[in-house]
XYZ file of N, CA, C and O in Angstrom:
852
model
N 103.140 82.903 102.907
C 104.066 82.920 104.053
C 104.045 84.274 104.745
O 104.143 84.392 105.947
N 103.901 85.344 103.935
C 103.834 86.688 104.505
C 102.584 86.858 105.352
O 102.610 87.445 106.425
N 101.467 86.330 104.836
C 100.222 86.416 105.597
C 100.307 85.621 106.881
O 99.787 86.015 107.921
N 101.002 84.460 106.828
C 101.129 83.625 108.029
C 101.947 84.310 109.106
O 101.663 84.195 110.297
N 102.975 85.055 108.703
C 103.801 85.769 109.688
C 103.109 87.035 110.181
O 103.395 87.537 111.258
N 102.215 87.580 109.385
C 101.529 88.814 109.777
C 100.413 88.553 110.764
O 100.146 89.373 111.646
N 99.750 87.403 110.670
C 98.629 87.106 111.565
C 99.030 87.066 113.035
O 98.324 87.625 113.889
N 100.173 86.410 113.406
C 100.562 86.445 114.834
C 100.821 87.848 115.341
O 100.498 88.180 116.491
N 101.397 88.736 114.493
C 101.650 90.107 114.935
C 100.338 90.846 115.190
O 100.210 91.616 116.147
N 99.357 90.577 114.298
C 98.054 91.232 114.488
C 97.391 90.739 115.772
O 96.803 91.517 116.536
N 97.516 89.426 116.018
C 96.930 88.879 117.238
C 97.606 89.458 118.485
O 96.936 89.764 119.478
N 98.950 89.603 118.439
C 99.672 90.179 119.588
C 99.246 91.625 119.812
O 99.003 92.074 120.944
N 99.120 92.408 118.724
C 98.708 93.811 118.853
C 97.297 93.906 119.419
O 97.005 94.758 120.278
N 96.425 93.014 118.954
C 95.054 93.034 119.468
C 95.018 92.677 120.947
O 94.273 93.280 121.738
N 95.870 91.704 121.348
C 95.912 91.325 122.758
C 96.432 92.460 123.620
O 95.913 92.730 124.709
N 97.492 93.172 123.124
C 98.036 94.315 123.882
C 97.001 95.428 123.987
O 96.837 96.042 125.043
N 96.300 95.685 122.883
C 95.269 96.733 122.919
C 94.159 96.371 123.883
O 93.650 97.224 124.633
N 93.794 95.103 123.900
C 92.744 94.667 124.832
C 93.201 94.816 126.281
O 92.430 95.238 127.153
N 94.498 94.474 126.542
C 95.017 94.597 127.907
C 95.054 96.045 128.350
O 94.674 96.389 129.478
N 95.521 96.952 127.458
C 95.567 98.391 127.805
C 94.164 98.917 128.039
O 93.906 99.682 128.982
N 93.231 98.528 127.174
C 91.852 98.986 127.345
C 91.256 98.480 128.650
O 90.507 99.204 129.337
N 91.603 97.260 129.025
C 91.098 96.702 130.281
C 91.661 97.474 131.472
O 90.940 97.775 132.444
N 92.959 97.835 131.402
C 93.573 98.619 132.493
C 92.915 99.982 132.603
O 92.611 100.479 133.697
N 92.680 100.639 131.461
C 92.043 101.960 131.470
C 90.636 101.872 132.054
O 90.226 102.707 132.872
N 89.879 100.856 131.630
C 88.520 100.702 132.159
C 88.524 100.432 133.662
O 87.684 100.960 134.410
N 89.492 99.613 134.107
C 89.596 99.338 135.545
C 89.921 100.601 136.320
O 89.350 100.873 137.390
N 90.848 101.400 135.770
C 91.208 102.672 136.438
C 90.015 103.613 136.512
O 89.754 104.246 137.536
N 89.282 103.705 135.415
C 88.093 104.575 135.398
C 87.066 104.088 136.409
O 86.433 104.889 137.111
N 86.891 102.775 136.506
C 85.939 102.229 137.476
C 86.354 102.566 138.901
O 85.516 102.930 139.748
N 87.669 102.471 139.204
C 88.140 102.788 140.554
C 87.957 104.273 140.870
O 87.556 104.644 141.975
N 88.263 105.135 139.903
C 88.092 106.582 140.121
C 86.625 106.912 140.321
O 86.245 107.705 141.205
N 85.759 106.295 139.494
C 84.317 106.530 139.645
C 83.823 106.047 141.005
O 83.006 106.712 141.667
N 84.331 104.901 141.430
C 83.946 104.383 142.745
C 84.398 105.316 143.868
O 83.681 105.563 144.836
N 85.631 105.856 143.728
C 86.151 106.771 144.761
C 85.349 108.057 144.814
O 85.089 108.617 145.886
N 84.950 108.539 143.640
C 84.190 109.793 143.611
C 82.760 109.618 144.086
O 82.162 110.552 144.626
N 82.193 108.444 143.879
C 80.804 108.196 144.265
C 80.662 107.596 145.653
O 79.544 107.390 146.126
N 81.795 107.320 146.324
C 81.717 106.723 147.662
C 81.098 107.713 148.642
O 81.322 108.920 148.545
N 80.311 107.246 149.616
C 79.702 108.168 150.603
C 80.743 108.941 151.402
O 80.521 110.088 151.763
N 81.898 108.305 151.672
C 82.930 108.995 152.449
C 83.625 110.082 151.649
O 84.383 110.870 152.200
N 83.401 110.118 150.327
C 84.049 111.109 149.477
C 83.102 112.214 149.069
O 83.296 112.870 148.070
N 82.025 112.398 149.831
C 81.064 113.447 149.536
C 81.077 114.476 150.649
O 81.328 114.165 151.803
N 80.819 115.701 150.268
C 80.808 116.793 151.245
C 79.758 117.808 150.840
O 79.353 117.881 149.677
N 79.313 118.581 151.799
C 78.347 119.645 151.556
C 78.972 120.943 152.029
O 79.272 121.119 153.212
N 79.229 121.852 151.114
C 79.855 123.131 151.418
C 78.877 124.231 151.066
O 78.495 124.391 149.898
N 78.426 124.970 152.077
C 77.468 126.049 151.906
C 76.225 125.560 151.151
O 75.683 126.239 150.278
N 75.775 124.351 151.507
C 74.566 123.817 150.909
C 74.742 123.199 149.545
O 73.785 122.718 148.948
N 75.986 123.193 149.017
C 76.248 122.623 147.694
C 76.909 121.269 147.884
O 77.920 121.153 148.585
N 76.350 120.238 147.253
C 76.900 118.896 147.362
C 78.127 118.766 146.464
O 78.066 119.011 145.260
N 79.231 118.407 147.057
C 80.487 118.249 146.324
C 80.965 116.818 146.514
O 81.130 116.353 147.646
N 81.176 116.098 145.421
C 81.640 114.722 145.489
C 83.111 114.620 145.151
O 83.684 115.432 144.431
N 83.734 113.605 145.677
C 85.122 113.336 145.338
C 86.136 114.169 146.079
O 87.281 114.274 145.650
N 85.754 114.807 147.200
C 86.728 115.637 147.909
C 87.845 114.799 148.506
O 88.979 115.251 148.639
N 87.533 113.534 148.849
C 88.571 112.668 149.389
C 89.642 112.389 148.344
O 90.839 112.413 148.631
N 89.212 112.166 147.101
C 90.167 111.942 146.018
C 91.022 113.177 145.785
O 92.238 113.092 145.585
N 90.384 114.350 145.823
C 91.120 115.597 145.614
C 92.115 115.830 146.738
O 93.258 116.257 146.522
N 91.710 115.547 147.985
C 92.615 115.730 149.117
C 93.820 114.806 149.017
O 94.959 115.209 149.303
N 93.599 113.562 148.614
C 94.725 112.637 148.449
C 95.655 113.126 147.355
O 96.891 113.081 147.489
N 95.075 113.637 146.258
C 95.892 114.155 145.173
C 96.717 115.357 145.626
O 97.912 115.473 145.309
N 96.099 116.262 146.391
C 96.827 117.416 146.920
C 97.934 116.986 147.869
O 99.028 117.563 147.886
N 97.670 115.962 148.696
C 98.688 115.458 149.608
C 99.880 114.910 148.837
O 101.039 115.148 149.209
N 99.611 114.205 147.752
C 100.713 113.676 146.932
C 101.522 114.816 146.329
O 102.764 114.782 146.306
N 100.836 115.855 145.844
C 101.544 117.002 145.262
C 102.394 117.709 146.302
O 103.541 118.093 146.048
N 101.836 117.883 147.525
C 102.588 118.549 148.595
C 103.824 117.747 148.967
O 104.925 118.300 149.134
N 103.670 116.434 149.093
C 104.825 115.592 149.413
C 105.874 115.646 148.309
O 107.084 115.654 148.580
N 105.413 115.706 147.056
C 106.359 115.808 145.947
C 107.129 117.127 146.000
O 108.349 117.162 145.796
N 106.425 118.234 146.285
C 107.093 119.532 146.355
C 108.062 119.605 147.528
O 109.133 120.206 147.432
N 107.687 119.006 148.661
C 108.579 119.018 149.817
C 109.835 118.190 149.568
O 110.887 118.472 150.148
N 109.728 117.180 148.737
C 110.891 116.338 148.463
C 111.864 116.979 147.484
O 112.994 116.516 147.351
N 111.426 118.046 146.803
C 112.301 118.706 145.852
C 113.190 119.724 146.552
O 112.785 120.370 147.515
N 114.396 119.879 146.084
C 115.326 120.853 146.640
C 115.023 122.223 146.035
O 114.841 122.351 144.827
N 114.961 123.237 146.917
C 114.684 124.587 146.435
C 115.881 125.184 145.708
O 115.738 126.089 144.897
N 117.046 124.683 146.009
C 118.251 125.220 145.369
C 119.095 124.061 144.855
O 119.412 123.136 145.601
N 119.398 124.089 143.574
C 120.232 123.066 142.981
C 121.612 123.666 142.700
O 121.733 124.581 141.881
N 122.621 123.209 143.389
C 123.957 123.761 143.161
C 124.447 123.454 141.762
O 124.004 122.480 141.131
N 125.301 124.288 141.223
C 125.812 124.019 139.876
C 126.606 122.722 139.845
O 127.130 122.254 140.855
N 126.666 122.145 138.631
C 127.365 120.881 138.476
C 128.854 121.024 138.788
O 129.494 120.107 139.287
N 129.393 122.195 138.482
C 130.800 122.443 138.801
C 130.915 123.796 139.482
O 130.143 124.718 139.210
N 131.848 123.966 140.391
C 132.002 125.267 141.047
C 132.508 126.325 140.077
O 133.211 126.021 139.114
N 132.112 127.571 140.338
C 132.552 128.672 139.486
C 134.030 128.947 139.698
O 134.546 128.851 140.818
N 134.677 129.316 138.636
C 136.092 129.681 138.743
C 136.216 131.097 139.274
O 135.246 131.861 139.304
N 137.407 131.447 139.677
C 137.634 132.791 140.223
C 137.379 133.853 139.156
O 136.848 134.925 139.448
N 137.715 133.541 137.918
C 137.486 134.483 136.832
C 135.994 134.705 136.621
O 135.538 135.843 136.438
N 135.194 133.619 136.655
C 133.754 133.746 136.489
C 133.126 134.522 137.637
O 132.199 135.321 137.435
N 133.624 134.296 138.853
C 133.105 135.037 140.006
C 133.399 136.525 139.868
O 132.537 137.381 140.127
N 134.629 136.859 139.426
C 134.995 138.274 139.235
C 134.143 138.909 138.149
O 133.716 140.072 138.283
N 133.853 138.166 137.084
C 133.022 138.721 136.014
C 131.597 138.973 136.501
O 130.996 139.995 136.175
N 131.051 138.032 137.286
C 129.705 138.239 137.819
C 129.651 139.433 138.772
O 128.678 140.200 138.774
N 130.688 139.590 139.582
C 130.730 140.735 140.510
C 130.835 142.047 139.755
O 130.234 143.057 140.158
N 131.602 142.062 138.652
C 131.740 143.294 137.867
C 130.441 143.644 137.148
O 130.107 144.830 136.986
N 129.689 142.624 136.722
C 128.440 142.868 136.005
C 127.279 143.197 136.935
O 126.275 143.752 136.488
N 127.423 142.862 138.223
C 126.307 143.059 139.147
C 126.113 144.533 139.455
O 127.048 145.244 139.811
N 124.890 145.003 139.304
C 124.535 146.390 139.612
C 123.456 146.363 140.680
O 122.346 145.884 140.433
N 123.736 146.832 141.894
C 122.722 146.784 142.960
C 121.556 147.713 142.662
O 121.729 148.797 142.096
N 120.371 147.270 143.051
C 119.174 148.085 142.886
C 118.900 148.857 144.165
O 119.185 148.387 145.267
N 118.343 150.042 144.019
C 118.026 150.862 145.185
C 116.895 150.218 145.980
O 115.991 149.593 145.418
N 116.967 150.358 147.302
C 115.932 149.797 148.156
C 114.613 150.543 148.033
O 113.536 149.962 148.172
N 114.691 151.837 147.787
C 113.480 152.645 147.630
C 113.586 153.425 146.321
O 114.691 153.757 145.877
N 112.475 153.705 145.684
C 112.550 154.479 144.434
C 112.949 155.917 144.711
O 112.822 156.426 145.834
N 113.435 156.557 143.692
C 113.825 157.961 143.835
C 112.586 158.821 144.067
O 111.498 158.545 143.548
N 112.758 159.866 144.854
C 111.639 160.734 145.201
C 111.256 161.607 144.010
O 112.107 162.198 143.352
N 109.951 161.652 143.754
C 109.435 162.515 142.699
C 108.911 163.804 143.318
O 108.852 163.963 144.540
N 108.508 164.728 142.466
C 107.987 166.005 142.966
C 106.679 165.797 143.742
O 106.406 166.517 144.703
N 105.883 164.812 143.316
C 104.627 164.556 144.018
C 104.867 163.988 145.406
O 104.080 164.218 146.329
N 105.974 163.233 145.570
C 106.270 162.635 146.869
C 106.922 163.635 147.819
O 106.873 163.447 149.033
N 107.526 164.685 147.288
C 108.194 165.687 148.121
C 107.177 166.727 148.587
O 107.064 167.817 148.047
N 106.404 166.310 149.590
C 105.350 167.172 150.114
C 105.585 167.409 151.591
O 105.827 166.477 152.359
N 105.544 168.656 151.982
C 105.756 169.012 153.376
C 104.498 168.703 154.190
O 103.384 169.011 153.768
N 104.656 168.081 155.353
C 103.485 167.788 156.192
C 102.919 169.072 156.792
O 103.630 170.070 156.944
N 101.626 169.068 157.139
C 101.047 170.255 157.771
C 101.658 170.515 159.144
O 102.011 169.581 159.866
N 101.801 171.757 159.494
C 102.432 172.159 160.753
C 101.387 172.807 161.649
O 100.725 173.785 161.254
N 101.224 172.215 162.847
C 100.289 172.792 163.816
C 100.916 174.009 164.477
O 102.075 173.977 164.895
N 100.119 175.069 164.612
C 100.593 176.287 165.261
C 99.765 176.611 166.503
O 99.854 177.721 167.031
N 98.975 175.615 166.963
C 98.180 175.791 168.176
C 97.911 174.415 168.754
O 98.370 173.405 168.227
N 97.204 174.372 169.871
C 96.865 173.094 170.491
C 95.957 172.285 169.566
O 95.169 172.842 168.803
N 96.081 170.946 169.654
C 95.312 170.058 168.778
C 93.918 169.839 169.328
O 93.528 168.737 169.705
N 93.141 170.898 169.403
C 91.770 170.821 169.881
C 90.806 170.605 168.737
O 91.205 170.272 167.611
N 89.509 170.800 168.971
C 88.530 170.663 167.877
C 88.820 171.618 166.725
O 88.602 171.285 165.567
N 89.291 172.806 167.048
C 89.724 173.766 166.046
C 91.201 174.061 166.289
O 91.629 174.261 167.423
N 91.969 174.100 165.236
C 93.407 174.326 165.358
C 93.872 175.195 164.204
O 93.152 175.397 163.218
N 95.082 175.689 164.327
C 95.669 176.553 163.301
C 96.765 175.758 162.595
O 97.705 175.282 163.225
N 96.607 175.601 161.285
C 97.580 174.874 160.462
C 98.084 175.816 159.379
O 97.291 176.316 158.572
N 99.397 176.051 159.394
C 100.027 176.936 158.403
C 99.330 178.300 158.339
O 99.084 178.848 157.257
N 99.000 178.824 159.529
C 98.404 180.148 159.603
C 96.927 180.209 159.300
O 96.350 181.295 159.245
N 96.257 179.061 159.150
C 94.835 179.039 158.806
C 94.092 178.205 159.827
O 94.504 177.099 160.157
N 92.983 178.720 160.351
C 92.182 177.975 161.327
C 91.323 176.940 160.602
O 90.583 177.264 159.668
N 91.426 175.690 161.068
C 90.709 174.587 160.422
C 90.036 173.747 161.498
O 90.329 173.862 162.687
N 89.115 172.871 161.067
C 88.479 171.899 161.953
C 89.360 170.659 161.991
O 89.741 170.121 160.951
N 89.680 170.190 163.180
C 90.605 169.069 163.364
C 89.819 167.760 163.471
O 89.105 167.534 164.445
N 89.959 166.897 162.475
C 89.321 165.574 162.488
C 90.325 164.460 162.773
O 89.955 163.292 162.761
N 91.590 164.802 163.011
C 92.634 163.782 163.176
C 93.261 163.814 164.560
O 94.335 163.263 164.764
N 92.606 164.401 165.526
C 93.185 164.514 166.861
C 92.859 163.288 167.709
O 91.835 162.633 167.516
N 93.755 162.978 168.640
C 93.512 161.921 169.626
C 92.962 162.514 170.924
O 92.988 161.858 171.967
N 92.463 163.727 170.865
C 91.913 164.410 172.030
C 90.467 163.945 172.232
O 89.507 164.686 172.040
N 90.323 162.665 172.614
C 88.993 162.060 172.676
C 88.121 162.682 173.758
O 86.900 162.779 173.596
N 88.705 163.079 174.890
C 87.928 163.630 176.005
C 87.847 165.147 175.967
O 87.200 165.746 176.826
N 88.499 165.754 174.998
C 88.451 167.207 174.885
C 89.130 167.933 176.030
O 88.703 169.031 176.414
N 90.188 167.342 176.590
C 90.861 167.948 177.735
C 91.961 168.933 177.335
O 92.487 169.644 178.193
N 92.328 168.948 176.056
C 93.361 169.895 175.630
C 92.799 171.316 175.721
O 91.741 171.623 175.167
N 93.485 172.153 176.426
C 93.056 173.542 176.610
C 92.130 173.755 177.787
O 91.689 174.890 178.033
N 91.824 172.674 178.543
C 90.968 172.821 179.723
C 91.710 173.644 180.781
O 92.864 173.379 181.109
N 91.047 174.652 181.322
C 91.715 175.598 182.221
C 92.244 174.910 183.478
O 93.378 175.157 183.909
N 91.449 174.049 184.084
C 91.884 173.366 185.301
C 93.067 172.445 185.019
O 94.013 172.342 185.812
N 93.020 171.764 183.864
C 94.119 170.870 183.501
C 95.389 171.660 183.212
O 96.493 171.254 183.604
N 95.265 172.799 182.558
C 96.431 173.638 182.278
C 97.064 174.143 183.574
O 98.290 174.163 183.717
N 96.221 174.528 184.530
C 96.749 175.015 185.805
C 97.469 173.890 186.548
O 98.544 174.105 187.143
N 96.910 172.681 186.531
C 97.546 171.549 187.205
C 98.865 171.190 186.541
O 99.862 170.902 187.215
N 98.912 171.203 185.195
C 100.153 170.899 184.474
C 101.221 171.956 184.747
O 102.402 171.623 184.911
N 100.817 173.192 184.799
C 101.780 174.260 185.078
C 102.374 174.104 186.466
O 103.591 174.250 186.672
N 101.533 173.766 187.449
C 102.023 173.557 188.816
C 102.976 172.369 188.888
O 104.013 172.421 189.556
N 102.658 171.267 188.155
C 103.522 170.091 188.164
C 104.858 170.383 187.492
O 105.916 169.922 187.946
N 104.844 171.161 186.420
C 106.091 171.508 185.738
C 106.986 172.370 186.621
O 108.209 172.201 186.656
N 106.381 173.287 187.341
C 107.170 174.150 188.217
C 107.809 173.368 189.365
O 108.903 173.673 189.814
N 107.132 172.289 189.813
C 107.648 171.528 190.958
C 108.565 170.381 190.533
O 109.624 170.180 191.124
N 108.185 169.620 189.479
C 108.921 168.401 189.134
C 109.734 168.517 187.848
O 110.583 167.659 187.572
N 109.450 169.527 187.039
C 110.136 169.609 185.757
C 109.430 168.737 184.724
O 108.283 168.332 184.901
N 110.148 168.416 183.646
C 109.577 167.637 182.550
C 110.036 166.190 182.675
O 111.213 165.876 182.510
N 109.117 165.280 182.981
C 109.446 163.867 183.071
C 110.127 163.511 184.373
O 110.644 164.360 185.098
N 110.136 162.193 184.682
C 110.771 161.727 185.913
C 112.233 161.369 185.709
O 112.942 161.069 186.664
N 112.685 161.354 184.417
C 114.099 161.091 184.087
C 114.568 159.736 184.599
O 115.731 159.584 184.997
N 113.689 158.762 184.646
C 114.081 157.425 185.075
C 112.893 156.490 185.067
O 111.746 156.930 185.142
N 113.119 155.182 184.962
C 112.022 154.220 184.980
C 111.387 154.119 186.360
O 112.034 154.378 187.384
N 110.125 153.692 186.394
C 109.401 153.594 187.656
C 110.078 152.629 188.627
O 110.111 152.874 189.838
N 110.605 151.535 188.118
C 111.213 150.535 189.002
C 112.575 150.913 189.524
O 113.106 150.239 190.411
N 113.170 151.991 189.016
C 114.513 152.403 189.454
C 114.422 153.625 190.367
O 114.410 153.510 191.588
N 114.331 154.805 189.805
C 114.145 155.996 190.637
C 113.175 156.978 189.973
O 113.223 158.173 190.248
N 112.287 156.452 189.127
C 111.362 157.329 188.423
C 110.003 157.460 189.080
O 109.139 158.164 188.557
N 109.765 156.787 190.208
C 108.478 156.900 190.898
C 108.470 158.142 191.765
O 109.339 158.323 192.630
N 107.503 159.015 191.539
C 107.362 160.222 192.356
C 106.010 160.182 193.049
O 105.153 159.335 192.746
N 105.799 161.092 193.989
C 104.613 161.021 194.839
C 103.313 161.184 194.052
O 102.285 160.600 194.419
N 103.337 161.945 192.957
C 102.099 162.121 192.199
C 101.689 160.817 191.515
O 100.492 160.566 191.299
N 102.672 159.959 191.174
C 102.326 158.648 190.622
C 101.540 157.826 191.639
O 100.496 157.243 191.326
N 102.061 157.785 192.848
C 101.408 156.986 193.885
C 100.034 157.555 194.241
O 99.083 156.799 194.475
N 99.930 158.880 194.257
C 98.646 159.507 194.572
C 97.616 159.209 193.491
O 96.450 158.890 193.784
N 98.038 159.263 192.229
C 97.121 158.981 191.116
C 96.694 157.518 191.130
O 95.513 157.201 190.911
N 97.631 156.594 191.402
C 97.301 155.173 191.466
C 96.323 154.891 192.601
O 95.397 154.085 192.459
N 96.508 155.556 193.744
C 95.598 155.359 194.874
C 94.197 155.864 194.540
O 93.193 155.221 194.880
N 94.115 156.987 193.843
C 92.804 157.527 193.479
C 92.102 156.626 192.457
O 90.882 156.413 192.539
N 92.860 156.111 191.493
C 92.259 155.221 190.496
C 91.760 153.938 191.155
O 90.659 153.446 190.859
N 92.560 153.367 192.070
C 92.144 152.145 192.761
C 90.895 152.389 193.596
O 89.982 151.543 193.648
N 90.820 153.530 194.241
C 89.639 153.850 195.048
C 88.410 154.016 194.156
O 87.304 153.566 194.498
N 88.579 154.648 192.995
C 87.464 154.857 192.076
C 86.963 153.535 191.508
O 85.747 153.321 191.366
N 87.886 152.610 191.187
C 87.508 151.321 190.603
C 87.137 150.289 191.658
O 86.618 149.216 191.326
N 87.424 150.590 192.939
C 87.130 149.639 193.998
C 88.070 148.458 194.005
O 87.665 147.332 194.350
N 89.341 148.665 193.650
C 90.349 147.596 193.629
C 91.404 147.879 194.694
O 91.554 149.016 195.156
N 92.163 146.826 195.101
C 93.183 147.051 196.125
C 94.277 148.014 195.677
O 94.808 148.768 196.485
N 94.627 147.987 194.398
C 95.716 148.839 193.919
C 95.596 149.000 192.410
O 94.781 148.344 191.753
N 96.397 149.846 191.849
C 96.428 150.055 190.403
C 97.855 150.400 189.999
O 98.685 150.759 190.848
N 98.144 150.283 188.715
C 99.480 150.563 188.183
C 99.339 151.498 186.999
O 98.504 151.287 186.122
N 100.168 152.526 186.966
C 100.191 153.471 185.851
C 101.320 153.108 184.894
O 102.427 152.775 185.314
N 101.022 153.178 183.617
C 102.036 152.992 182.576
C 102.050 154.243 181.702
O 101.005 154.809 181.390
N 103.230 154.630 181.311
C 103.350 155.847 180.510
C 103.068 155.605 179.039
O 102.928 156.564 178.272
N 102.986 154.331 178.641
C 102.797 154.023 177.222
C 101.948 152.773 177.101
O 102.066 151.849 177.912
N 101.068 152.736 176.089
C 100.158 151.613 175.947
C 100.863 150.292 175.718
O 100.467 149.253 176.267
N 101.939 150.295 174.916
C 102.657 149.051 174.659
C 103.308 148.505 175.930
O 103.458 147.299 176.092
N 103.701 149.416 176.826
C 104.280 148.961 178.093
C 103.256 148.156 178.890
O 103.605 147.162 179.541
N 102.004 148.553 178.827
C 100.950 147.804 179.510
C 100.804 146.410 178.922
O 100.688 145.419 179.651
N 100.821 146.327 177.601
C 100.662 145.029 176.938
C 101.818 144.093 177.283
O 101.619 142.908 177.557
N 103.046 144.623 177.276
C 104.219 143.783 177.486
C 104.445 143.436 178.954
O 105.237 142.551 179.262
N 103.774 144.113 179.860
C 104.007 143.889 181.286
C 102.804 143.266 181.980
O 102.920 142.204 182.592
N 101.650 143.909 181.880
C 100.486 143.446 182.634
C 99.913 142.146 182.073
O 99.596 141.222 182.820
N 99.793 142.062 180.742
C 99.173 140.874 180.149
C 99.996 139.621 180.401
O 99.445 138.590 180.830
N 101.316 139.604 180.171
C 102.080 138.382 180.475
C 102.048 137.984 181.946
O 102.223 136.806 182.277
N 101.814 138.950 182.827
C 101.783 138.619 184.256
C 100.574 137.764 184.611
O 100.611 137.007 185.586
N 99.507 137.852 183.827
C 98.302 137.093 184.120
C 98.084 135.940 183.142
O 97.062 135.266 183.215
N 99.016 135.732 182.214
C 98.855 134.680 181.221
C 99.842 133.555 181.485
O 100.858 133.735 182.152
N 99.510 132.392 180.965
C 100.390 131.228 181.066
C 100.449 130.537 179.715
O 99.724 130.905 178.778
N 101.297 129.547 179.617
C 101.467 128.844 178.361
C 100.147 128.183 177.944
O 99.491 127.506 178.749
N 99.780 128.384 176.691
C 98.555 127.792 176.175
C 97.370 128.728 176.191
O 96.351 128.428 175.559
N 97.461 129.879 176.879
C 96.345 130.834 176.900
C 96.253 131.557 175.567
O 97.260 131.813 174.899
N 95.045 131.900 175.175
C 94.791 132.674 173.948
C 94.360 134.068 174.375
O 93.375 134.231 175.104
N 95.095 135.082 173.933
C 94.837 136.453 174.332
C 94.385 137.227 173.094
O 95.048 137.216 172.070
N 93.234 137.883 173.185
C 92.718 138.720 172.112
C 92.831 140.162 172.561
O 92.240 140.543 173.574
N 93.617 140.939 171.838
C 93.852 142.339 172.214
C 93.128 143.228 171.200
O 93.305 143.061 170.004
């Protein structure tokens, strides 16, 4: 009688094992078919890569799963006032910047002459490799004389924006000379490079344009 009751259980277990094995084999066949399909093949830098379609679908599923998750899970119960006070008392703010060490406390070099090819730094004459004097006009005698004359007549700066009351005659004269040299109807002077970017470029651009600066 024991053997008779045991045989049906063995048959049921064998049937379940056969069904699971059939499902696994079917799944493997589908995955193999997906990886070997012509639409799932790619060539990257001359290397044949199969199954990229399967990988892309898998990545899409992972991305959708991550997007569906909440980044912040609120506590099951709100904190009590006592717990909030304890957390505030235990909280110690961290400094935004680390404390200065002796190596970081270094004085910058001080120029004691014009920033030409050769300059004096801390009382010592050195070769200047960090100057923006690309045209070598610093210390030019004619330029110094012109600057001295402009300072004596106009002072330092126009003390106002060009569009308000900062336009002086030398601005207009310089713009006219530049336009004549370039063969254009007119030209505009900007005192700073960023001002040119924020003013001139948007004036000639429209929505959808790609600007490479």
